[in-house]
Coordinates of C-alpha atoms in Angstrom, one line a residue:
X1 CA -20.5 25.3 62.3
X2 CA -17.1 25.1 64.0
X3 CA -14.2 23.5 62.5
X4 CA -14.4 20.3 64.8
X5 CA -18.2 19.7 64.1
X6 CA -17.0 20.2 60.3
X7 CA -14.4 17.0 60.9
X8 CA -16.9 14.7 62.0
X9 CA -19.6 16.2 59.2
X10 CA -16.8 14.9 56.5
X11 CA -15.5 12.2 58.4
X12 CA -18.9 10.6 58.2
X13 CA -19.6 11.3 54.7
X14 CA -16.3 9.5 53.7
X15 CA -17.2 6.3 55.4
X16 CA -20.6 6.6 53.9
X17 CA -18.9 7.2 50.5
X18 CA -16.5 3.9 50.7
X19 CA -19.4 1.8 51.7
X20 CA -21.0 3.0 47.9
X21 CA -18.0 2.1 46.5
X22 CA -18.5 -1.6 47.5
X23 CA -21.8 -2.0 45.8
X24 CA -22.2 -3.3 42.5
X25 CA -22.8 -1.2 39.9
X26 CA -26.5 -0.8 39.6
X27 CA -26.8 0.2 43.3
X28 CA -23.9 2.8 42.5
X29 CA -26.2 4.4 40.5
X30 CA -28.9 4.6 42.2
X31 CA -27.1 5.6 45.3
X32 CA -25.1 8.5 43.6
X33 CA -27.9 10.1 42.7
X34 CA -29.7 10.0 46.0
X35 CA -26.2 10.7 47.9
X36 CA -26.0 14.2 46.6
X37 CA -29.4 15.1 47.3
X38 CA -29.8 14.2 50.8
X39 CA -26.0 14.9 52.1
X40 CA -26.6 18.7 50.8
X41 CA -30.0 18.8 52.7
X42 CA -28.5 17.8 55.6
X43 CA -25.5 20.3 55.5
X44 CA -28.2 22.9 55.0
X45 CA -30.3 21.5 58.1
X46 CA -27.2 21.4 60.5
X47 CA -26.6 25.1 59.5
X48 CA -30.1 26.0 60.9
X49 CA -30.7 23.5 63.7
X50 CA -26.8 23.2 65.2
X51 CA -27.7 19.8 65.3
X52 CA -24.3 17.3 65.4
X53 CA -22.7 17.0 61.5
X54 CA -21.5 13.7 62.4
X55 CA -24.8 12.3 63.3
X56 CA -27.0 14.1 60.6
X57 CA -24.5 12.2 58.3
X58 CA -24.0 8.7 59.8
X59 CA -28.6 8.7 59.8
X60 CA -28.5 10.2 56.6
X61 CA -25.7 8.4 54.7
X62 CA -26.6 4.9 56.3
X63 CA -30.2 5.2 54.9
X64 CA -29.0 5.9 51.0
X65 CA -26.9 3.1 51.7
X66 CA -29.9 0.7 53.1
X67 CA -32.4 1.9 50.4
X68 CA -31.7 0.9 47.3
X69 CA -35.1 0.1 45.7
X70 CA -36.4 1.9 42.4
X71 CA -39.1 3.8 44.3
X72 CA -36.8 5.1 46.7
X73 CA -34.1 6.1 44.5
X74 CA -37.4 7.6 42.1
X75 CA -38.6 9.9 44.8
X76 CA -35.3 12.3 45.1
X77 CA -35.8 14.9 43.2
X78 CA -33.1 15.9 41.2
X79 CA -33.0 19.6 40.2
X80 CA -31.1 21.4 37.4
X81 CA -29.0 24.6 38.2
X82 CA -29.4 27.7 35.5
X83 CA -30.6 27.1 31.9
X84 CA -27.0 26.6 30.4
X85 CA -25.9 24.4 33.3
X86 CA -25.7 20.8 33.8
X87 CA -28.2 19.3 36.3
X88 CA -26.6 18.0 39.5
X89 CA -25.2 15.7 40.5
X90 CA -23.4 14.5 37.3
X91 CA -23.0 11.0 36.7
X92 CA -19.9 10.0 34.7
X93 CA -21.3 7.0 33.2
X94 CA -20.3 4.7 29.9
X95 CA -23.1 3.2 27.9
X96 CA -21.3 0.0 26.3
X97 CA -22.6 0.2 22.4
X98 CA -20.7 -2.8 21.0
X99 CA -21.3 -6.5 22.3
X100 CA -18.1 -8.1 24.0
X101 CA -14.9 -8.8 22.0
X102 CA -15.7 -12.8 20.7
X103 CA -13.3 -15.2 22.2
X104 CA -12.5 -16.8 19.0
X105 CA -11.4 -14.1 16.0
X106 CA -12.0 -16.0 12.7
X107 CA -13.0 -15.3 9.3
X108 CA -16.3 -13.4 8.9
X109 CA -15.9 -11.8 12.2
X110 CA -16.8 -8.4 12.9
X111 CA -15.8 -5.9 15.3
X112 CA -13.2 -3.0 16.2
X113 CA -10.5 -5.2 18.0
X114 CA -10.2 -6.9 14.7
X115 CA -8.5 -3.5 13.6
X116 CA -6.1 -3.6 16.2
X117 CA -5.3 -7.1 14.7
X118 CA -4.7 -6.2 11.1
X119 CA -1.8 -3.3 12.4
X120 CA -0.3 -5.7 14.1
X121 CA -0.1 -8.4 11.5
X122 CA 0.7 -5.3 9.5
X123 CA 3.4 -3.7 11.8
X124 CA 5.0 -7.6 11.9
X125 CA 5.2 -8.1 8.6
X126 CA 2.4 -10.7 7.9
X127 CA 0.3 -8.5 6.0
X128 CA 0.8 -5.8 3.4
X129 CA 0.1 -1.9 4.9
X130 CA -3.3 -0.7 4.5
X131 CA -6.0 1.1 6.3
X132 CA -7.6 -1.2 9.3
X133 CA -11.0 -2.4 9.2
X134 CA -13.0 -4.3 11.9
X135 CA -13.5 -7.2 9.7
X136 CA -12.0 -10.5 9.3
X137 CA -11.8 -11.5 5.9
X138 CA -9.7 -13.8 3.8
X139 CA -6.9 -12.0 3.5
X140 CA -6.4 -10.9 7.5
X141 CA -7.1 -15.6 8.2
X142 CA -4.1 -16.1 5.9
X143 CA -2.2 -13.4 7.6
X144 CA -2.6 -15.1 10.7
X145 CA -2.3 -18.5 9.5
X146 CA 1.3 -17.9 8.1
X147 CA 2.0 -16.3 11.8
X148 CA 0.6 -18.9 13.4
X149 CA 3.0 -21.2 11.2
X150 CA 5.9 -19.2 12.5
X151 CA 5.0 -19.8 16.0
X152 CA 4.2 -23.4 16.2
X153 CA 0.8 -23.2 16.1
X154 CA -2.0 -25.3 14.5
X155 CA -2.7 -23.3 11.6
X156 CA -6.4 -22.8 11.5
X157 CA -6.1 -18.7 10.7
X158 CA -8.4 -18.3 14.0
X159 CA -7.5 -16.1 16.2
X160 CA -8.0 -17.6 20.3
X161 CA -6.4 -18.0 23.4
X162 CA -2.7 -19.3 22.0
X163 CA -2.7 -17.1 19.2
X164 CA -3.7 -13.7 20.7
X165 CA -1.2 -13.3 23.9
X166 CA 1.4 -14.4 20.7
X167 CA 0.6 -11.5 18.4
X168 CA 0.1 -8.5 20.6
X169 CA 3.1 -9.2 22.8
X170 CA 5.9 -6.6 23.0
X171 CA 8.6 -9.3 21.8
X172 CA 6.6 -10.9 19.4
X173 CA 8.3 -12.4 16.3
X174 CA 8.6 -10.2 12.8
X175 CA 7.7 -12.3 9.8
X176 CA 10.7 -14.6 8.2
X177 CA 9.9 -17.6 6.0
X178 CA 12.7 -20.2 6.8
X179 CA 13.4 -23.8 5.7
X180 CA 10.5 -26.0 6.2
X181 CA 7.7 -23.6 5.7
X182 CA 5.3 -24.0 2.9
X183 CA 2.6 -21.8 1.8
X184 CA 2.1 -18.9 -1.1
X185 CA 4.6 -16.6 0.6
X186 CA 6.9 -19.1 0.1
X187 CA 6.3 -19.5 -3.7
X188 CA 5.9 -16.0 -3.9
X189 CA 9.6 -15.6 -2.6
X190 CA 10.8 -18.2 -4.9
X191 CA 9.0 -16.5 -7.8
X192 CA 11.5 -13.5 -7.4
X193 CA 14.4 -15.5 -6.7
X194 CA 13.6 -16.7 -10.0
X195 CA 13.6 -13.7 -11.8
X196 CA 16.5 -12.5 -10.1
X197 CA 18.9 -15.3 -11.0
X198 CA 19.4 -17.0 -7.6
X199 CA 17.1 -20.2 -8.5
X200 CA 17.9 -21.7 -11.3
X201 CA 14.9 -22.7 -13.0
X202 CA 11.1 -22.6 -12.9
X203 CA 10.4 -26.0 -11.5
X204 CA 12.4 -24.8 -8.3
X205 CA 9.4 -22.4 -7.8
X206 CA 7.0 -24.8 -5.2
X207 CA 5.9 -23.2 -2.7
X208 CA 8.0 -25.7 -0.2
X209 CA 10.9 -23.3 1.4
X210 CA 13.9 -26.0 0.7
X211 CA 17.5 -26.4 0.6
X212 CA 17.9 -25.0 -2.6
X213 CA 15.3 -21.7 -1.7
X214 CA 17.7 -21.4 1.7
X215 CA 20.7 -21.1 -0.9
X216 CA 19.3 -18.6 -2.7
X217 CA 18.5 -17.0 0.0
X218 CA 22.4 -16.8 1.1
X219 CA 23.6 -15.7 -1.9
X220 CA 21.3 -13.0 -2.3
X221 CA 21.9 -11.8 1.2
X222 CA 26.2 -12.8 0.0
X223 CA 26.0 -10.6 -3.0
X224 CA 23.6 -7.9 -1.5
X225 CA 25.9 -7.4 2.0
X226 CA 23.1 -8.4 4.0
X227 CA 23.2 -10.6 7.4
X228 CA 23.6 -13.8 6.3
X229 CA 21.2 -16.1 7.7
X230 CA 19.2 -17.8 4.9
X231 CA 15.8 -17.2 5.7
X232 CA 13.8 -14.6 3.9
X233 CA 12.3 -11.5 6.8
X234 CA 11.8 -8.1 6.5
X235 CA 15.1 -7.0 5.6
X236 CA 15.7 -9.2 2.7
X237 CA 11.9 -9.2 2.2
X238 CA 12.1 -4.8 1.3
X239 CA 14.9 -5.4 -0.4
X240 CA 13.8 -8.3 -3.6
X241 CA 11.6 -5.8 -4.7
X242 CA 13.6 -2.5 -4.3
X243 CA 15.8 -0.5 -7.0
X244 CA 19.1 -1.5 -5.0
X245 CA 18.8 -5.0 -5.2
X246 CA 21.9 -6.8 -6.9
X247 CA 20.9 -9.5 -9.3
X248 CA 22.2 -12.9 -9.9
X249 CA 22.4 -12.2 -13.5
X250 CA 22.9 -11.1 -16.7
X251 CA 23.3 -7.0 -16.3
X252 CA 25.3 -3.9 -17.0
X253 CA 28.5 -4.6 -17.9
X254 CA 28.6 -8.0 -19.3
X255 CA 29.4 -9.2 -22.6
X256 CA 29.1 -12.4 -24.6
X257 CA 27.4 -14.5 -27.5
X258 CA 24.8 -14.5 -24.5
X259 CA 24.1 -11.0 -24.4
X260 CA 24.3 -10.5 -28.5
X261 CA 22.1 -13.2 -28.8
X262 CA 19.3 -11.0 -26.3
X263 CA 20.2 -7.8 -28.0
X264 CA 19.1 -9.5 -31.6
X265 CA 16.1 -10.3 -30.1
X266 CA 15.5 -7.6 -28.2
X267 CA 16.5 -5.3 -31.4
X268 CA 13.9 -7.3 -33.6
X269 CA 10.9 -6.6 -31.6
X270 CA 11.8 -3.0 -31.5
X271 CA 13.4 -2.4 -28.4
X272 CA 16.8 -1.8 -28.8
X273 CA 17.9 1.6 -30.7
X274 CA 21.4 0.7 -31.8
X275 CA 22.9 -2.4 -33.2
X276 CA 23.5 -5.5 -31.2
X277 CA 27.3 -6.0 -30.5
X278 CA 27.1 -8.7 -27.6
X279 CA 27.9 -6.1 -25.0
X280 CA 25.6 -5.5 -21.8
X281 CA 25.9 -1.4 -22.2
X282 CA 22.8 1.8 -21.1
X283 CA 21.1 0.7 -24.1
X284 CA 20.3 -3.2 -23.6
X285 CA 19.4 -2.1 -19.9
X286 CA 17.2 0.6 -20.9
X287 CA 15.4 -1.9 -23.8
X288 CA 15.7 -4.6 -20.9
X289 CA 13.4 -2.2 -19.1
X290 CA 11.1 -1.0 -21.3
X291 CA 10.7 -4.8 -22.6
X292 CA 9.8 -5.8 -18.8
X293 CA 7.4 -3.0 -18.9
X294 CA 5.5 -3.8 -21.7
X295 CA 5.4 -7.4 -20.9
X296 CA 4.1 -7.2 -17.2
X297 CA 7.4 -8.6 -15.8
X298 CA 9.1 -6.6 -12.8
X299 CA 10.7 -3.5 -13.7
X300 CA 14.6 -4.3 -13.0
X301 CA 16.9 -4.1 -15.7
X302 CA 18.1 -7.4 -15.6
X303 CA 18.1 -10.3 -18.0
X304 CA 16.9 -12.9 -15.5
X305 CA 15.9 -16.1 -16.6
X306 CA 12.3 -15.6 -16.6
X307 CA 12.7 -12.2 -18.3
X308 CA 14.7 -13.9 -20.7
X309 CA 12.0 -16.7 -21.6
X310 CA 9.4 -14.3 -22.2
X311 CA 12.1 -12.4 -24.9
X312 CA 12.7 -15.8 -26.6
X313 CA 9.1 -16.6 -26.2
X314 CA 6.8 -16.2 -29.3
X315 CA 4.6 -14.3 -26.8
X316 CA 6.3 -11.6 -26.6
X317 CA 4.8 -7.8 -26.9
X318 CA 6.9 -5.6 -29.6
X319 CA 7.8 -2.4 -28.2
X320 CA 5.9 0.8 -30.0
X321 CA 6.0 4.3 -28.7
X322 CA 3.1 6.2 -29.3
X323 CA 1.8 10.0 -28.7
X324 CA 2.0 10.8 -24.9
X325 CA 5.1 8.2 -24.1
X326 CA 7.6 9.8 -22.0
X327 CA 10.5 7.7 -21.7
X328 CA 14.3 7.0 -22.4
X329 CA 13.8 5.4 -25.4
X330 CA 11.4 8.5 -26.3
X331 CA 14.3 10.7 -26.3
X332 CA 16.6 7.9 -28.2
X333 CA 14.0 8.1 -30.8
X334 CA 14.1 11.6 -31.1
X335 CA 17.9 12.0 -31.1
X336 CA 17.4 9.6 -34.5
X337 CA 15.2 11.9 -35.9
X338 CA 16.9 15.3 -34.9
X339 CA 20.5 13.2 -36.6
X340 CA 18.5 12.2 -39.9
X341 CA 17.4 15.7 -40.2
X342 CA 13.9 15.7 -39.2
X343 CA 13.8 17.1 -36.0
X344 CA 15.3 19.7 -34.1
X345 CA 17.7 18.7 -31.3
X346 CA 15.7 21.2 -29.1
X347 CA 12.9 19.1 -28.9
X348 CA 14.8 15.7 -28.0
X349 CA 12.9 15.7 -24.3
X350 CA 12.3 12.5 -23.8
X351 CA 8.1 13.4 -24.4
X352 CA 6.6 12.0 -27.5
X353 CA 4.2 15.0 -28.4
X354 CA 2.5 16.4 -31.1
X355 CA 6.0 17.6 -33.1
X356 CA 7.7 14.2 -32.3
X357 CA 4.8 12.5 -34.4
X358 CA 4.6 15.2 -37.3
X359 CA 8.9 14.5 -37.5
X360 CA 8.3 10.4 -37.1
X361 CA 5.2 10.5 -39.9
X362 CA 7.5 12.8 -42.6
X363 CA 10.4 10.3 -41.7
X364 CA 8.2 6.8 -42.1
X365 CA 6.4 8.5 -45.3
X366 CA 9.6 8.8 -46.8
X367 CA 11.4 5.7 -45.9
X368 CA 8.6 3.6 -47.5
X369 CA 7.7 2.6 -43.7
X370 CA 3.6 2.9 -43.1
X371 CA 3.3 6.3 -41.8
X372 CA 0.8 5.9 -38.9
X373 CA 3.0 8.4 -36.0
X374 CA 4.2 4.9 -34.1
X375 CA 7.7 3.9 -33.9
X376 CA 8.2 -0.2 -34.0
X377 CA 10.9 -2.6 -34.7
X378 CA 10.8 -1.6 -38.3
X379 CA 11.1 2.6 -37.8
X380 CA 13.8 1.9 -35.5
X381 CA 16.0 -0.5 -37.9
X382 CA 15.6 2.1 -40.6
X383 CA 16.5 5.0 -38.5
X384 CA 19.9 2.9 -37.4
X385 CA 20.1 1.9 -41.1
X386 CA 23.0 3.5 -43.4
X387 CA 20.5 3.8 -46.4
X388 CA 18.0 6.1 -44.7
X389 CA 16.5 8.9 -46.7
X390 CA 16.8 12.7 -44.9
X391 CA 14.3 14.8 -45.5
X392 CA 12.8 16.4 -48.4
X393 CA 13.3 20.2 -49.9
X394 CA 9.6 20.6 -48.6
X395 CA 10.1 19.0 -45.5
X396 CA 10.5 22.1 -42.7
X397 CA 11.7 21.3 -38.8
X398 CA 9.4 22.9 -36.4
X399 CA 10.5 25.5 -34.6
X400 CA 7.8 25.1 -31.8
X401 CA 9.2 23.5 -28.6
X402 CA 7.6 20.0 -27.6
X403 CA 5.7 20.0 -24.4
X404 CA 7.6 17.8 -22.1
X405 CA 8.0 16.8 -18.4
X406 CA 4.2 16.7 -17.3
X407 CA 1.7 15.4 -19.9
X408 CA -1.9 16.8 -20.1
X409 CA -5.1 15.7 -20.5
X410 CA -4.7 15.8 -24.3
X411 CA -1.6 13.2 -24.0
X412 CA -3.4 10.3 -23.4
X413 CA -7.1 8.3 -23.9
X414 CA -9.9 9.4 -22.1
X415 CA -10.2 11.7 -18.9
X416 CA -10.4 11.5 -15.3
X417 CA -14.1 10.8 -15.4
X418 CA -13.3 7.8 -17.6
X419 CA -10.7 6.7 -15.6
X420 CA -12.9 6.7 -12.3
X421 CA -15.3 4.8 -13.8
X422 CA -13.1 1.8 -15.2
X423 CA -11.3 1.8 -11.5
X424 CA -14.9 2.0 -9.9
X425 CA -15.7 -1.4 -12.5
X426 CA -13.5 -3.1 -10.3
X427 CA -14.4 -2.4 -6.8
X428 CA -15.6 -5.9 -5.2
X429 CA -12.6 -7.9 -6.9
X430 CA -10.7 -10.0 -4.8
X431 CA -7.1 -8.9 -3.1
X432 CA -4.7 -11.1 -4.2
X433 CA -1.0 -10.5 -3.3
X434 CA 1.2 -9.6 -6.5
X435 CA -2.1 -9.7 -8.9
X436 CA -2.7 -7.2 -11.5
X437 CA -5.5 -8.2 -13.3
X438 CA -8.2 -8.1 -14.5
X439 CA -9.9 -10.0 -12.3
X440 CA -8.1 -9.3 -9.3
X441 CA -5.5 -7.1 -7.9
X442 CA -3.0 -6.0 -5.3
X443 CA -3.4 -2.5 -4.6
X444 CA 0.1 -1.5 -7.0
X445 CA -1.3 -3.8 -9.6
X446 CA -4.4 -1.8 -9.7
X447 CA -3.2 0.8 -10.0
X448 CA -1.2 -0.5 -12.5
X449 CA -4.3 -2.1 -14.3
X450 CA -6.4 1.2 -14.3
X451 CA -3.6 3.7 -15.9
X452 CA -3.3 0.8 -18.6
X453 CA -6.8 0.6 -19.7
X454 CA -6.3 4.8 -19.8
X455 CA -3.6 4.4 -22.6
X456 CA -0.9 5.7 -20.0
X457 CA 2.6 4.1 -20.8
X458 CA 3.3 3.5 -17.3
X459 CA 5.7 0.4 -15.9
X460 CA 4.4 -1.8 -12.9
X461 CA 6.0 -0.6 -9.9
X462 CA 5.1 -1.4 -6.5
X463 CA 3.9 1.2 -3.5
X464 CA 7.6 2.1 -2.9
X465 CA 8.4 2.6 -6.4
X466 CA 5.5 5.0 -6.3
X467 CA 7.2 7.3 -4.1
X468 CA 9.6 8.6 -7.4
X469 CA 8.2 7.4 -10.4
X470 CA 10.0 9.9 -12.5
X471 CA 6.8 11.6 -13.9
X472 CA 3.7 13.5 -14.0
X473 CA 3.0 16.1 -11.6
X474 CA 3.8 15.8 -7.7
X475 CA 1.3 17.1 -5.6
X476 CA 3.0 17.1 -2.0
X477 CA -0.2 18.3 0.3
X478 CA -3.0 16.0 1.4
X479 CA -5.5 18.8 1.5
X480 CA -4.6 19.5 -2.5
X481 CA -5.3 15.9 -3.8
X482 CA -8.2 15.4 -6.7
X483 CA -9.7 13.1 -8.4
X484 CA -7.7 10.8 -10.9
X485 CA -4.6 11.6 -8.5
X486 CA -2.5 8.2 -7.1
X487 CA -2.1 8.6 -3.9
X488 CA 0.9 7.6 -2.2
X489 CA 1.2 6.7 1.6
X490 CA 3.2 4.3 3.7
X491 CA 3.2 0.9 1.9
X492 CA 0.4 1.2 -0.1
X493 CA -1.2 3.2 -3.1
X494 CA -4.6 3.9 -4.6
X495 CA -6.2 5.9 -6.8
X496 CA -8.7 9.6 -5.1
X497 CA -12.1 9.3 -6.7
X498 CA -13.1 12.7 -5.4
X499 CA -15.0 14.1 -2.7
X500 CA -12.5 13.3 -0.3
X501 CA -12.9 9.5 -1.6
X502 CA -10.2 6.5 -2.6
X503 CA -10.7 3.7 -4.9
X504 CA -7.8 1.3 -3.8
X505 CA -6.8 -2.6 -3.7
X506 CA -7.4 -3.1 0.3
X507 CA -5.7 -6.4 1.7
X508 CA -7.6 -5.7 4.9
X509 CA -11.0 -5.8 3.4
X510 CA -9.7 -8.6 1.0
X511 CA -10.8 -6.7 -1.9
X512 CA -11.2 -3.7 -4.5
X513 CA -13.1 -0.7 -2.4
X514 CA -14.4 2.4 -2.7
X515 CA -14.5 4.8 0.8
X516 CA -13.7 8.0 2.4
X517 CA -10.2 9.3 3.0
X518 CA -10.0 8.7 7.1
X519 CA -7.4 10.3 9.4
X520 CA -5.2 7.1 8.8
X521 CA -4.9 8.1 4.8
X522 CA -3.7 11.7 6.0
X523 CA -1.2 10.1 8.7
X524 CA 0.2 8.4 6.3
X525 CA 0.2 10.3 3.4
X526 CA 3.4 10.6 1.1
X527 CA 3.1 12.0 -2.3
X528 CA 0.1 11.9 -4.7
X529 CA 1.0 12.6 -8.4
X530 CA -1.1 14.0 -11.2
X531 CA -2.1 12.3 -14.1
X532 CA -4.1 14.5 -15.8

């Protein structure tokens, strides 16, 4: 063929080509198939015959075009190259599996976009991080009800024409609860102002974010060197919850009647290991803690006022440190010990072991204190006492070092097993934000919950504290995780149940689940630490 014939031959076929491209699909289809066969027939026939390319292609071409019909399209035969190959032509072709995205997005809904909703609402700050889902639960309608609130919007918690272009544009707005706005957030926020010492009482707490919450607000963002703007967004929102945060309140360095007044308190229950003196020193913050600890409160170190009811309160949990505590106050305890005689300074490290109990037991036996290995408000005002007794002629130190720093299976209740099966007696509870227990949870408070019901002495922290909780073993690979480990990823926490499964708190799914580890998990992943 020569080159010019060749021209026309293509020249043909492209026109014939862009008039396919016009049909709808269906006829696409069909033609494609058909296209192939008949365009490489004819090349083969001009070869022989030395008939004109252009014309064998405009007859041929314009009759695929014209004939469209099943029949037609069901005579071509179609036939496959060598075994391994793919039969020709090949049809690029994408088989929709899932039914249309709904126009309205509300709660019950099912389907994938409804994950690209959550990350959203997540990556604004409407909703706490967790793994996506594709369903729209109770959890993801108040998400998007508290956005919609920010934007004007009648706040239904669907998701339609108004409320979609909102969230997924480029410049949409990050969540900050502002004077005027009402809802559980709200109380929520006021709930830790509370605690913190910037509202004054409980009865401020209403879930209505007024004049009063917008002052707090300031003075929090004042005293924290934060911009000053009186409405409560991500900034402020990281920071009520975080180590740094500067309270309104009562802390480390004060002194007054006050203070004394706390430490006698604080020293009756059993919390505080030297004698009150009205001055806010290490050891008030340190009993301040492990009082807030005990008691479920937040984990801060400050006597705000609802810490302080709770201390005054006849409510309140006395502080006892058993076998397998690791703590401050641990090694306070043992200093005691090691300076009445009983137990070797050597072993002061801060883990209440086997030889911390045997010193504590010899000590209490011969004190006239009931010698059952626990240190109480009682142990504690003998050991600061001037009229202790040291110990006997029989009485011999151990020389044996304590275990410290990682605590084994033997330092607390039960086992992993057990531990999987009270978390997996949870999974269905609802997701409630700030919850931990027993009936529902937020995914730190189950966490939280679960180590409790083990017998492990551990604090509440949230998903950020988790990052450095000073203890048990750190296990910094993904691929090295087992069961009973907390895992530890980007704003949320739960707990591996083995075989590559997690038993965690999920706000997306609105409740207590148990599922595979996906991609997202590993992504994310931070830290897991070892209980056992």
């Amino acid at each position: 063929m020569s080159k010019k014939k060749k021209n026309e031959f293509l020249r043909g076929v492209k026109d014939r080509v862009e008039a396919i491209q016009d049909m709808d699909k269906h006829k696409k289809v069909m033609a494609g198939g058909v296209i192939g066969v008949v365009a490489i027939a004819a090349i083969i026939g001009v070869s022989l015959s030395g008939k004109s390319a252009r014309s064998v292609a405009t007859t041929t071409t314009t009759a695929v075009v014209d004939s469209t019909t099943a029949a037609q399209v069901a005579s071509a035969n179609v036939m496959p190259m060598e075994k391994a190959g793919n039969e020709f032509p090949s049809l690029d072709i994408t088989v929709e599996t899932e039914e249309p995205r709904p126009e309205l997005l509300e709660e019950g809904v099912q389907h994938s976009y409804i994950a690209k909703v959550q990350s959203r609402l997540m990556e604004l700050g409407f909703m706490d991080n967790d793994e996506p889902t594709n369903y729209f639960g109770e959890v993801t309608k108040a998400a998007v009800m508290i956005f919609q609130r920010q934007n004007g919007l009648a706040q239904d918690g669907i998701i339609g024409p108004s409320t979609l272009p909102l969230l997924m544009d480029a410049n949409a707005k990050h969540y900050a609860a502002k004077l005027g706005d009402v809802g559980e957030d709200v109380k929520r926020i006021q709930n830790r102002l509370y605690e913190l010492g910037y509202l004054a009482s409980a009865d401020m707490i209403t879930g209505t974010y007024d004049e009063k919450t917008q002052e707090a607000a300031l003075k929090l963002q004042q005293i924290n060197q934060l911009s000053e703007d009186g409405k409560v967004g991500s900034e402020t929102m990281n920071l009520l919850y975080s180590d740094e945060i500067k309270a309104n309140t009562l802390s480390l360095g004060e002194h007054s009647e006050v203070v004394q007044a706390i430490q006698n308190r604080l020293f009756q229950l059993g919390y505080l290991t030297s004698s009150p003196d009205g001055n806010y020193g290490s050891d008030t913050e340190l009993a301040v803690r492990t009082f807030q600890s005990k008691n479920d409160l937040v984990v801060d170190g400050y006597l705000g006022p609802s810490t302080r009811a709770v201390i005054l309160s006849s409510d309140a949990k006395a502080n006892g440190l058993v076998l397998g505590d690791q703590n401050e106050q641990v090694a306070r305890l043992q200093s005691l010990l090691a300076k009445a005689g009983y137990l070797n300074e050597s072993n002061a490290t801060g883990y209440f072991g086997e030889i911390t109990e045997a010193a504590l037991k010899r000590f209490q036996s011969n004190n006239g204190i009931d010698a059952d290995g626990r240190a109480g408000a009682q142990t504690f005002a003998k050991l600061n006492s001037d009229g202790l007794r040291g110990p006997s002629k029989n009485d011999a130190k151990s020389n044996k070092s304590e275990k410290s720093g990682k605590p084994s299976g033997g330092s607390y209740s039960g086992s992993v097993g057990n531990m999987i099966s009270i978390a997996s007696s949870k999974i269905g509870s609802p997701y409630v934000w700030g919850a931990k227990g027993s009936n529902s949870f937020d995914c730190s408070g189950f966490v939280y919950w679960v180590l409790k019901q083990m017998g492990v002495g551990q604090s509440y922290i949230t998903s950020s504290g988790w990052r450095n909780p000073g203890r048990y073993t750190r296990i910094s690979s993904f691929s090295d995780i087992q069961a009973g480990d907390i895992v530890v990823v980007s704003g949320h926490v739960g707990i591996a149940a083995g075989g590559g499964e997690i038993i965690d708190a999920s706000s997306s799914r609105g409740r207590v689940k148990r599922s595979g580890m996906s991609s997202w998990w590993r992504n994310n992943f931070i830290v897991a630490w070892r209980i056992f």
